[in-house]
PDB file of C-alpha atoms in Angstrom:
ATOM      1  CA  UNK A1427      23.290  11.958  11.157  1.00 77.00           C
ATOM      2  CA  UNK A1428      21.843  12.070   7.190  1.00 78.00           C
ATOM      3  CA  UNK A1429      23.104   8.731   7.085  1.00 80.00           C
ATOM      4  CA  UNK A1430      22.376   6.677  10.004  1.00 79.00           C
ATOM      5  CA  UNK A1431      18.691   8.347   9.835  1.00 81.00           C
ATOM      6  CA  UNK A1432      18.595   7.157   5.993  1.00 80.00           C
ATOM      7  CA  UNK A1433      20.089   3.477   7.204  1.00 80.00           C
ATOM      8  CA  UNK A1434      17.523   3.533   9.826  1.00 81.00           C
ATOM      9  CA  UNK A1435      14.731   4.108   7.666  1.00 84.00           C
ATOM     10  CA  UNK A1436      15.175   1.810   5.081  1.00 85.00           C
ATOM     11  CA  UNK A1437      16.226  -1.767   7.532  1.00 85.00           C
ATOM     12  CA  UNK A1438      12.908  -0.812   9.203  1.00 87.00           C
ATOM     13  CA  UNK A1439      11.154  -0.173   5.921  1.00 89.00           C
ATOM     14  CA  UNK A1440      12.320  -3.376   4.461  1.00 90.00           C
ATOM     15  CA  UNK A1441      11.309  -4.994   7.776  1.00 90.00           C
ATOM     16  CA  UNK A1442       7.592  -4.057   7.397  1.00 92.00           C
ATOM     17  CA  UNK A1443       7.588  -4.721   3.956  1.00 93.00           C
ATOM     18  CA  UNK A1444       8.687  -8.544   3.977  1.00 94.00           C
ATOM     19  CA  UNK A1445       6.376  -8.768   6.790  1.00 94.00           C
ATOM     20  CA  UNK A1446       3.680  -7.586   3.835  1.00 95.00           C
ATOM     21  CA  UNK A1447       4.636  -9.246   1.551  1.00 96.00           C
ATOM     22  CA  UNK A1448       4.732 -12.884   4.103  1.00 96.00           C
ATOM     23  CA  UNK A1449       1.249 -12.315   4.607  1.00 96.00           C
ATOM     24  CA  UNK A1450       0.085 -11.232   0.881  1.00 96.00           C
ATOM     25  CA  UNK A1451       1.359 -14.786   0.225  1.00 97.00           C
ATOM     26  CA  UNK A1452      -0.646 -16.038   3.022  1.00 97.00           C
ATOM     27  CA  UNK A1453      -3.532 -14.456   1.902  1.00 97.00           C
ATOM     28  CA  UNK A1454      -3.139 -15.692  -1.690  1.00 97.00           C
ATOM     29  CA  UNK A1455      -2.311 -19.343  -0.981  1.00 97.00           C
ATOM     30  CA  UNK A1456      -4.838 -19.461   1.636  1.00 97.00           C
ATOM     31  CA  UNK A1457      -7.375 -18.682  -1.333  1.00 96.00           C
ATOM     32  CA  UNK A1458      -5.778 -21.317  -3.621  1.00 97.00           C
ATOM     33  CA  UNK A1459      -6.333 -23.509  -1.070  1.00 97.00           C
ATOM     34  CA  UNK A1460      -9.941 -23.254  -0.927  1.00 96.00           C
ATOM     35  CA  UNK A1461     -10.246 -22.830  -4.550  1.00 96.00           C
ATOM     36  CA  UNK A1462      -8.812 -26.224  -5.519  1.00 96.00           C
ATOM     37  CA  UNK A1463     -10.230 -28.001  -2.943  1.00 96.00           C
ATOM     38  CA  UNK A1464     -13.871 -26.802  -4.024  1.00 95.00           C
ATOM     39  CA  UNK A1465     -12.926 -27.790  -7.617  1.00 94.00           C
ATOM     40  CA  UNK A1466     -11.751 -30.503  -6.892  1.00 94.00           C
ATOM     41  CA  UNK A1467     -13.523 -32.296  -4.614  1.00 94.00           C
ATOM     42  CA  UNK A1468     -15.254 -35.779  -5.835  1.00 91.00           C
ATOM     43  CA  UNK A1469     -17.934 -36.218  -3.198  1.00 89.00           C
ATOM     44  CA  UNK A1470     -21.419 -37.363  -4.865  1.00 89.00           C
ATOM     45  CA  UNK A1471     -23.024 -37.494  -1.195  1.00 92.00           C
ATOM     46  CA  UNK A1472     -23.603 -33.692  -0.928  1.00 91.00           C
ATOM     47  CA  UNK A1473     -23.970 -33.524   2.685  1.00 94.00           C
ATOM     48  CA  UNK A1474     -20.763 -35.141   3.327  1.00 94.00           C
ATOM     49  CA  UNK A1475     -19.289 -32.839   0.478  1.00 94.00           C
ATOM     50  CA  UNK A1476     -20.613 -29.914   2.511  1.00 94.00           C
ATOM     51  CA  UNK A1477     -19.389 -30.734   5.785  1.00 95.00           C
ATOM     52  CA  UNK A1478     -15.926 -31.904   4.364  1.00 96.00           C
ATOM     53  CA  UNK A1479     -15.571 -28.339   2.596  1.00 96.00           C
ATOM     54  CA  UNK A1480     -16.816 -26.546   5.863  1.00 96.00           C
ATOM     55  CA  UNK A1481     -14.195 -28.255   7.713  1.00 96.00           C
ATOM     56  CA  UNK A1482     -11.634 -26.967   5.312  1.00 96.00           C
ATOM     57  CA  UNK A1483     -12.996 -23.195   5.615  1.00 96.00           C
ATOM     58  CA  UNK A1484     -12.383 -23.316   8.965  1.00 96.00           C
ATOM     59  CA  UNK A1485      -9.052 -24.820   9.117  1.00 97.00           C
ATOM     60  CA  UNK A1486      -8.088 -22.388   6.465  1.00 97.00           C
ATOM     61  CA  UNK A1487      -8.889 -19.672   9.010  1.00 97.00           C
ATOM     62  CA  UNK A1488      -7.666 -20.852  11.851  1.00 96.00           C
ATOM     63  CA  UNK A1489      -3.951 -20.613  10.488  1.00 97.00           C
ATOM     64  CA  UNK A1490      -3.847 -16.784   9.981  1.00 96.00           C
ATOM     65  CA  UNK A1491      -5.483 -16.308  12.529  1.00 96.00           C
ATOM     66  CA  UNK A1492      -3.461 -18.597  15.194  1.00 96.00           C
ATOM     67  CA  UNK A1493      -0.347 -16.668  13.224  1.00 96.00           C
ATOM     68  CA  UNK A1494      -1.301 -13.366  14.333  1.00 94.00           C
ATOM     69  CA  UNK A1495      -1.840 -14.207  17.594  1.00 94.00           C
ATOM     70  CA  UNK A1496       1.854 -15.969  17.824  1.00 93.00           C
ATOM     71  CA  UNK A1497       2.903 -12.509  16.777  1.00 91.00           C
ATOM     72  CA  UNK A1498       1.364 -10.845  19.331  1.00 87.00           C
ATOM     73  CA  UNK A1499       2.826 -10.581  23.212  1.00 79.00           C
ATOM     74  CA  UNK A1500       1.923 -13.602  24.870  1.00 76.00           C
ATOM     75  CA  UNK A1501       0.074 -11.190  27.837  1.00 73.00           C
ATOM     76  CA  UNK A1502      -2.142  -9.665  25.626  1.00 77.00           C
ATOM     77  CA  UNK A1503      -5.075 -10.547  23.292  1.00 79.00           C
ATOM     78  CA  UNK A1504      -5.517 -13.925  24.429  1.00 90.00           C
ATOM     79  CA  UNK A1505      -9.125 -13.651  25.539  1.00 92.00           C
ATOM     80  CA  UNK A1506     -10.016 -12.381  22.077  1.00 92.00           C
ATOM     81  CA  UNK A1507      -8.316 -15.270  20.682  1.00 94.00           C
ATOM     82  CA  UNK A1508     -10.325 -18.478  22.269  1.00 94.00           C
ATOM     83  CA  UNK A1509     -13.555 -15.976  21.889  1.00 94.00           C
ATOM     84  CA  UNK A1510     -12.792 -16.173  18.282  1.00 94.00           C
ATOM     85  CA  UNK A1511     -11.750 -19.780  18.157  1.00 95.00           C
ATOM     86  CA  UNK A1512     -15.009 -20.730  20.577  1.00 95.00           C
ATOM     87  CA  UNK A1513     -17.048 -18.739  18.283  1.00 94.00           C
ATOM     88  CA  UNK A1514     -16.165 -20.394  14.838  1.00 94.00           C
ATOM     89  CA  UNK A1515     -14.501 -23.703  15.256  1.00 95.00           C
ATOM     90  CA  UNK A1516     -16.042 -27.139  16.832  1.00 94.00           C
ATOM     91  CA  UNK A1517     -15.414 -27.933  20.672  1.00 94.00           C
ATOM     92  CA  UNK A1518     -12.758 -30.055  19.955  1.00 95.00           C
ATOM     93  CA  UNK A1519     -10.824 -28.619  17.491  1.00 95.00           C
ATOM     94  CA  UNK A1520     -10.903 -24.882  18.972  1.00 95.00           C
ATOM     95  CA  UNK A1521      -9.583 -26.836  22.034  1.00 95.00           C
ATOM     96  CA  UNK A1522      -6.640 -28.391  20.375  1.00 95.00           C
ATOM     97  CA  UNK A1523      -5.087 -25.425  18.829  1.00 96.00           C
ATOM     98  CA  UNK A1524      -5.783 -23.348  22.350  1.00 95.00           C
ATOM     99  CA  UNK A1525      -3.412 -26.220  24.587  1.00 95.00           C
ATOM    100  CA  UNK A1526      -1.257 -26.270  21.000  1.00 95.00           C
ATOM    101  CA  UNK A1527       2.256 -25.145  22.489  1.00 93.00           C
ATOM    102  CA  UNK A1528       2.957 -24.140  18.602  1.00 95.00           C
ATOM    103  CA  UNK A1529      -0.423 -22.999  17.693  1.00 95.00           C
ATOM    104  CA  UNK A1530       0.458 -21.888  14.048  1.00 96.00           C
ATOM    105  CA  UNK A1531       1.877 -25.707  13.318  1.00 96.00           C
ATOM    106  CA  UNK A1532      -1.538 -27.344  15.146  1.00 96.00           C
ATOM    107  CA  UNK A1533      -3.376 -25.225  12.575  1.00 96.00           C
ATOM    108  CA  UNK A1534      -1.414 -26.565   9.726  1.00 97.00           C
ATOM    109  CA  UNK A1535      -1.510 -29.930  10.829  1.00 97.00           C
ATOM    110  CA  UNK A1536      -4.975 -29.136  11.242  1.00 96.00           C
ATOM    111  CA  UNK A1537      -5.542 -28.030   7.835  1.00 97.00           C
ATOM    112  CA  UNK A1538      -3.357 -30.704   6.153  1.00 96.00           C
ATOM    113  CA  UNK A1539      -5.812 -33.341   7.287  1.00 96.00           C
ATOM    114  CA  UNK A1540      -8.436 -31.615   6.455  1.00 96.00           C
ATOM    115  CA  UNK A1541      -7.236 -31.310   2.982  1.00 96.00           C
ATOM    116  CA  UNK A1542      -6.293 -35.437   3.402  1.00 95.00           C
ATOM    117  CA  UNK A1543     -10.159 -36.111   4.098  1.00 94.00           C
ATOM    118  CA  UNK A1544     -11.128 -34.575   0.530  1.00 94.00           C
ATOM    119  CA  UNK A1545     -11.766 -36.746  -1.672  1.00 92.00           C
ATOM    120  CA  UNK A1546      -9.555 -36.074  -5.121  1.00 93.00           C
ATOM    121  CA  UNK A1547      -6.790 -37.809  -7.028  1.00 92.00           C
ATOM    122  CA  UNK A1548      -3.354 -37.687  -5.140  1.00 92.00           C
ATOM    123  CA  UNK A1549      -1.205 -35.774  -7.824  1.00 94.00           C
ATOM    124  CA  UNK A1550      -4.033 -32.598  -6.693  1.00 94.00           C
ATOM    125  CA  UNK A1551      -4.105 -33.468  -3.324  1.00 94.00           C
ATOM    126  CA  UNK A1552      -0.429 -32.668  -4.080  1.00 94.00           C
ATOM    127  CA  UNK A1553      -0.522 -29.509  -6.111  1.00 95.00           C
ATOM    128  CA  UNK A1554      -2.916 -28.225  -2.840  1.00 96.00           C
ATOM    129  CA  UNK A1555       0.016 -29.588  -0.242  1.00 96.00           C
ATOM    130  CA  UNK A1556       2.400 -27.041  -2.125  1.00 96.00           C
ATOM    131  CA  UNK A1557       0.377 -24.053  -1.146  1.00 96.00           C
ATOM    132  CA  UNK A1558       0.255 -25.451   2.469  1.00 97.00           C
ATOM    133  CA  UNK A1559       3.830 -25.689   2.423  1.00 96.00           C
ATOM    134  CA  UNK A1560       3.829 -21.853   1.378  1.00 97.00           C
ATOM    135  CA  UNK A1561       2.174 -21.337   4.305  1.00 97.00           C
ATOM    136  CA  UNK A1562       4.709 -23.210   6.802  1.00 96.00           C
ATOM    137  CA  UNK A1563       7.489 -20.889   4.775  1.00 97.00           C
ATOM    138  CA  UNK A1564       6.090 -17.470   5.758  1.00 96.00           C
ATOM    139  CA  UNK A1565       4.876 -18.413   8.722  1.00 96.00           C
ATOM    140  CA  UNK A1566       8.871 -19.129   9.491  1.00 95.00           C
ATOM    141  CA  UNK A1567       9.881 -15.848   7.870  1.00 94.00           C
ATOM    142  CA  UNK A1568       7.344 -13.962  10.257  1.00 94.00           C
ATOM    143  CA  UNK A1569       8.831 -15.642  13.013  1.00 94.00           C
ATOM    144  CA  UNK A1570      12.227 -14.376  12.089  1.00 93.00           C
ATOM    145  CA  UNK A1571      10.925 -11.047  11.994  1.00 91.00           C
ATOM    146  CA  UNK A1572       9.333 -11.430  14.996  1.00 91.00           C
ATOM    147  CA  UNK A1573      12.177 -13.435  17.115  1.00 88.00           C
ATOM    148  CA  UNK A1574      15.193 -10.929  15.111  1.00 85.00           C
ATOM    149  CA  UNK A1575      14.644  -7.594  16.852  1.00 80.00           C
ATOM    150  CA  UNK A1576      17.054  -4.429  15.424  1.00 76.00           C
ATOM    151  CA  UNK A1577      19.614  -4.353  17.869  1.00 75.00           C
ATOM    152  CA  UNK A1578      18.578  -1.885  20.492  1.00 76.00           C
ATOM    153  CA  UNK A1579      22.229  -0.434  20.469  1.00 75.00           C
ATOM    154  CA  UNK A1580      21.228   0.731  17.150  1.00 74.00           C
ATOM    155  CA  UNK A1581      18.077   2.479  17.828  1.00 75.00           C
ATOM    156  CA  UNK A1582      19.935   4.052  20.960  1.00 79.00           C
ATOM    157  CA  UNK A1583      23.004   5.557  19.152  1.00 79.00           C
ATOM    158  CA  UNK A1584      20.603   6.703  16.377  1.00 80.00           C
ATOM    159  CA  UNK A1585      18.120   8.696  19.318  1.00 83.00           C
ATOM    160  CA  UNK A1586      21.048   9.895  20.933  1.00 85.00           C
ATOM    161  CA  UNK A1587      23.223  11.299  18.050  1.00 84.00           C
ATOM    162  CA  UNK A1588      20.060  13.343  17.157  1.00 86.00           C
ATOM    163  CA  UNK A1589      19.035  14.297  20.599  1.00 87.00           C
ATOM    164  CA  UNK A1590      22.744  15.438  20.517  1.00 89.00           C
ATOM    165  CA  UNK A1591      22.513  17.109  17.618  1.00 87.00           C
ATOM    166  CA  UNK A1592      19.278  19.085  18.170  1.00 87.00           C
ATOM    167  CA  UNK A1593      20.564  20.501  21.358  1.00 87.00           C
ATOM    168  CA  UNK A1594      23.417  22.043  19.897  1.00 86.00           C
ATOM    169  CA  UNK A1595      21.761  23.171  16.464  1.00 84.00           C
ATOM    170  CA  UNK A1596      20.477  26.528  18.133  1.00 83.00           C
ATOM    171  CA  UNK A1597      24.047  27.382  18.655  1.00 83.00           C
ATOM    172  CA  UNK A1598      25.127  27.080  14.993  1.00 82.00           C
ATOM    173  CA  UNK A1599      21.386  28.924  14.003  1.00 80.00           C
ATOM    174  CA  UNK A1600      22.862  31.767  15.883  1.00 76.00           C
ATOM    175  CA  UNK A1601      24.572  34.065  14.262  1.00 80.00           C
ATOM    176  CA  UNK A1602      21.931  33.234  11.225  1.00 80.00           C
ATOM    177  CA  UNK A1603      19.379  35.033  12.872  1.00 79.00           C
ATOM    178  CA  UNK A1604      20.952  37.805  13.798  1.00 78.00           C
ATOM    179  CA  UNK A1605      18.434  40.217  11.779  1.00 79.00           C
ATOM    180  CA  UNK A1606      15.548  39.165  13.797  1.00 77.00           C
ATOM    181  CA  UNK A1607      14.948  40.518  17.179  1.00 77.00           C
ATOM    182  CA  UNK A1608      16.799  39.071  19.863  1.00 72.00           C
ATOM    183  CA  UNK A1609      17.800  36.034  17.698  1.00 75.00           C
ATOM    184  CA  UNK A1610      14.482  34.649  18.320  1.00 78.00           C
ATOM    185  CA  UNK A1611      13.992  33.411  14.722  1.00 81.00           C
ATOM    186  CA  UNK A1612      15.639  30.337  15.148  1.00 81.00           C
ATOM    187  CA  UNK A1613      13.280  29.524  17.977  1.00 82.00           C
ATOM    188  CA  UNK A1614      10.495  28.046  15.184  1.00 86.00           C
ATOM    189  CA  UNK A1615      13.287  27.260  12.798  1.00 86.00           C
ATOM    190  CA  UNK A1616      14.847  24.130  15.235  1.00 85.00           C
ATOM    191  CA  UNK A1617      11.434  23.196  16.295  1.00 87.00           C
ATOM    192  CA  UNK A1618      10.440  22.720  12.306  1.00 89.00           C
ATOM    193  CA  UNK A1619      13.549  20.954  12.220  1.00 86.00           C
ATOM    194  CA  UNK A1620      13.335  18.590  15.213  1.00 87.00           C
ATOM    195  CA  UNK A1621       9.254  17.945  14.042  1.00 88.00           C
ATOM    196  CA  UNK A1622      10.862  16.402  10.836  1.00 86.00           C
ATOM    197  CA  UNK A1623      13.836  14.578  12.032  1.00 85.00           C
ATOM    198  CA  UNK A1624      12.057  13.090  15.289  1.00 86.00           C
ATOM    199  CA  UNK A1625       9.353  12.378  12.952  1.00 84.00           C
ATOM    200  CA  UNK A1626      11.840  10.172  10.698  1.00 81.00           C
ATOM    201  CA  UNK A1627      12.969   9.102  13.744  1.00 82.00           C
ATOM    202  CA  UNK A1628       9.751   7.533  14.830  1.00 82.00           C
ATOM    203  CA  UNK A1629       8.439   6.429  11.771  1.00 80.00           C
ATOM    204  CA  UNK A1630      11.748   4.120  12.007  1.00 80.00           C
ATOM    205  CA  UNK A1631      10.877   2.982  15.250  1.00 80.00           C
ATOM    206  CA  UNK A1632       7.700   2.027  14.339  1.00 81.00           C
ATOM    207  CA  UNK A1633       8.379  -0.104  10.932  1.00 83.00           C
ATOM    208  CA  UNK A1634      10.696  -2.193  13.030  1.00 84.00           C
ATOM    209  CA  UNK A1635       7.935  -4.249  14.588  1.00 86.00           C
ATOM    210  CA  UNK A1636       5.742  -4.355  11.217  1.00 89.00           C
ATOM    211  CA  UNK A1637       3.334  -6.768  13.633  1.00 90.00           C
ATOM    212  CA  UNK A1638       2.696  -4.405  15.325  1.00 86.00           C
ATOM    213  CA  UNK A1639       0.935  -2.242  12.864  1.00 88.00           C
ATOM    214  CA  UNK A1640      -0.169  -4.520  10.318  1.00 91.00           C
ATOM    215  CA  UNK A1641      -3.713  -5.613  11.120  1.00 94.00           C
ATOM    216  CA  UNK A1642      -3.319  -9.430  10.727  1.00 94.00           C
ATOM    217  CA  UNK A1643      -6.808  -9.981  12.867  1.00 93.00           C
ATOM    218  CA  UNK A1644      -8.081  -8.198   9.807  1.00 94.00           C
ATOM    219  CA  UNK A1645      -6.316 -10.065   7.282  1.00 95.00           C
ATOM    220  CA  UNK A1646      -7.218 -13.186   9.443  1.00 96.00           C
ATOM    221  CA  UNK A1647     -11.013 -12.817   9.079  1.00 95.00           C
ATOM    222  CA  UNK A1648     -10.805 -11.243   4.958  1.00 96.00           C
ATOM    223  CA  UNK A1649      -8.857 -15.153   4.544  1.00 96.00           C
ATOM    224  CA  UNK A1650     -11.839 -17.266   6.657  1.00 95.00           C
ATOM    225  CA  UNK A1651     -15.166 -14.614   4.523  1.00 96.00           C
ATOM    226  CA  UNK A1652     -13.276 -15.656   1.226  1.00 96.00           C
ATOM    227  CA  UNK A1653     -12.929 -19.567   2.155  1.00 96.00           C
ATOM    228  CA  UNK A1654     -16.396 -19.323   3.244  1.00 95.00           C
ATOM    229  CA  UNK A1655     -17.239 -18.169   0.382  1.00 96.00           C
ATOM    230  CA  UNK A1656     -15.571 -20.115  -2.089  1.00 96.00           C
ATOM    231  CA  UNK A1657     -16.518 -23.658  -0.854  1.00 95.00           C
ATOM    232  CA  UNK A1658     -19.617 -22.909  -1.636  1.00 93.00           C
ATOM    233  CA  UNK A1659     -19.432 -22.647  -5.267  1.00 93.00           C
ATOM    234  CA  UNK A1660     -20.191 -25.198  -7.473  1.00 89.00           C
ATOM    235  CA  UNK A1661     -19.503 -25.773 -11.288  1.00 84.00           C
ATOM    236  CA  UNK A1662     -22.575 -24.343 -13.161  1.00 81.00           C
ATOM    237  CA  UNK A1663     -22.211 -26.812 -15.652  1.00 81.00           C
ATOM    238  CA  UNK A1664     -22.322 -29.729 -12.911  1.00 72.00           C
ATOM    239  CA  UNK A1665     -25.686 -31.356 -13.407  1.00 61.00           C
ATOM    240  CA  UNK A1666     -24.929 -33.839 -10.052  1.00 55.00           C
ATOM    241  CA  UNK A1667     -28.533 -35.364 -10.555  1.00 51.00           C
ATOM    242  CA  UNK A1668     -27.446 -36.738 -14.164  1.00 44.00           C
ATOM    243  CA  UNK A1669     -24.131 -37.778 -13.157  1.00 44.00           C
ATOM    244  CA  UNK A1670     -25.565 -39.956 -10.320  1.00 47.00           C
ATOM    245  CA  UNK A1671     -28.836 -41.296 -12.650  1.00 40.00           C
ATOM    246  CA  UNK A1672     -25.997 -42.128 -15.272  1.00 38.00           C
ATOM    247  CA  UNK A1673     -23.621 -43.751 -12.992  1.00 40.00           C
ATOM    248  CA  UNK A1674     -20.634 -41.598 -14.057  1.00 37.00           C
ATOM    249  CA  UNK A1675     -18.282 -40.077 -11.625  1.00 43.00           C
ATOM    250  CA  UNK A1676     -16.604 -36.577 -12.156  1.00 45.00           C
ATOM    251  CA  UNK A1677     -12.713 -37.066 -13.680  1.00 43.00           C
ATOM    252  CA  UNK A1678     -10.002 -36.769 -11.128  1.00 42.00           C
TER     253      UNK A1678
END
């Protein structure tokens, strides 16, 4: 029983944390994204700049947060969903990634041409293409996770060997408590007992579907404040006004 409980424990465990650890590289690359592309950038029309950088915010957004939907059951959360892809994308693009049969890959796709508008040399359009690729990798490792279920005969011999196990413990407690009145000593002593292992029990249970715990909407929305953010920093020691009086173009 020791062991299977300690087996089951530590698959679930490592479960939830590759699930983590997928979207901590999401996070992070979805931040490099936005980084290089602000830095990179060689617009001098700063409206077009602007809008060109928006675009990429939102794109950058609307991967994670297409992802955690995927990884949700198809009969819930939907309405939330389009509210949140009405609310912060254009018309048109909020309606291609809600028909998207593969919504996760129409956000990349999404995303890589928004990344192909920018204006930059190709070898860092490249460099930037490497982090999207990052994100088409862990988006297939959550979908592993997600589509690769423990086997259920597991999680049933495990419940059952320690339902087992707990019905018959009172019977080897009894002689043990023979010193207190009517052996009713043990009462408190196998319901300690069966608090802890059920509680092992269901912490297992519940690290096997790490989507279901994690709060991706949350990480979803952290990912779109920080592009937002970032695209709209410039290089304080730009002076944009010279560089256009003088004719001379930022290096790429």
């Amino acid at each position: 029983l020791g062991l299977l409980l300690v087996f089951r424990t530590n698959s679930a465990y490592r479960r939830w944390d590759e699930a983590r650890k997928a979207w901590g590289l999401i996070i992070n690359n979805s931040r490099n994204i936005a980084r290089m592309g602000t830095a990179w950038i060689n617009e001098p029309n700063e409206e077009v700049r602007r809008k060109k950088l928006d675009r990429l915010s939102k794109c950058i957004w609307a991967f994670p947060r297409s992802l955690s939907r995927h990884m949700e059951s198809p009969f819930t959360a939907e309405a939330d969903y389009v509210a949140d892809l009405r609310d912060r994308l254009d018309p048109e693009h909020a309606d291609g990634l809600i028909q998207a049969a593969h919504r996760p890959n129409r956000a990349l796709f999404d995303l890589t041409t928004a990344v192909n508008d920018l204006s930059m040399h190709a070898l860092r359009r490249n460099e930037i293409d490497k982090s999207i690729v990052v994100l088409g990798d862990q988006k297939g490792a959550s979908e592993r996770l997600f589509s690769s279920p423990v086997p259920l005969f597991y999680t049933r011999h495990t419940a059952r060997f320690l339902t087992i196990w707990m019905l018959l413990l009172p019977f080897g407690l009894y002689d043990s408590f023979n010193s207190t009145y009517n052996h009713l000593g043990m009462i408190p002593c196998a319901a300690i007992l069966a608090i802890f292992l059920f509680g092992i029990e269901e912490l297992a249970f519940q690290l096997e579907e790490p989507f279901s715990i994690l709060p991706m909407v949350g990480y979803s929305f952290t990912i779109g404040q920080n592009a937002e953010e970032i695209v709209q920093w410039r290089n304080i020691y730009d002076d944009p006004a010279k560089s256009q009086a003088d004719g001379v173009v930022s290096p790429s």
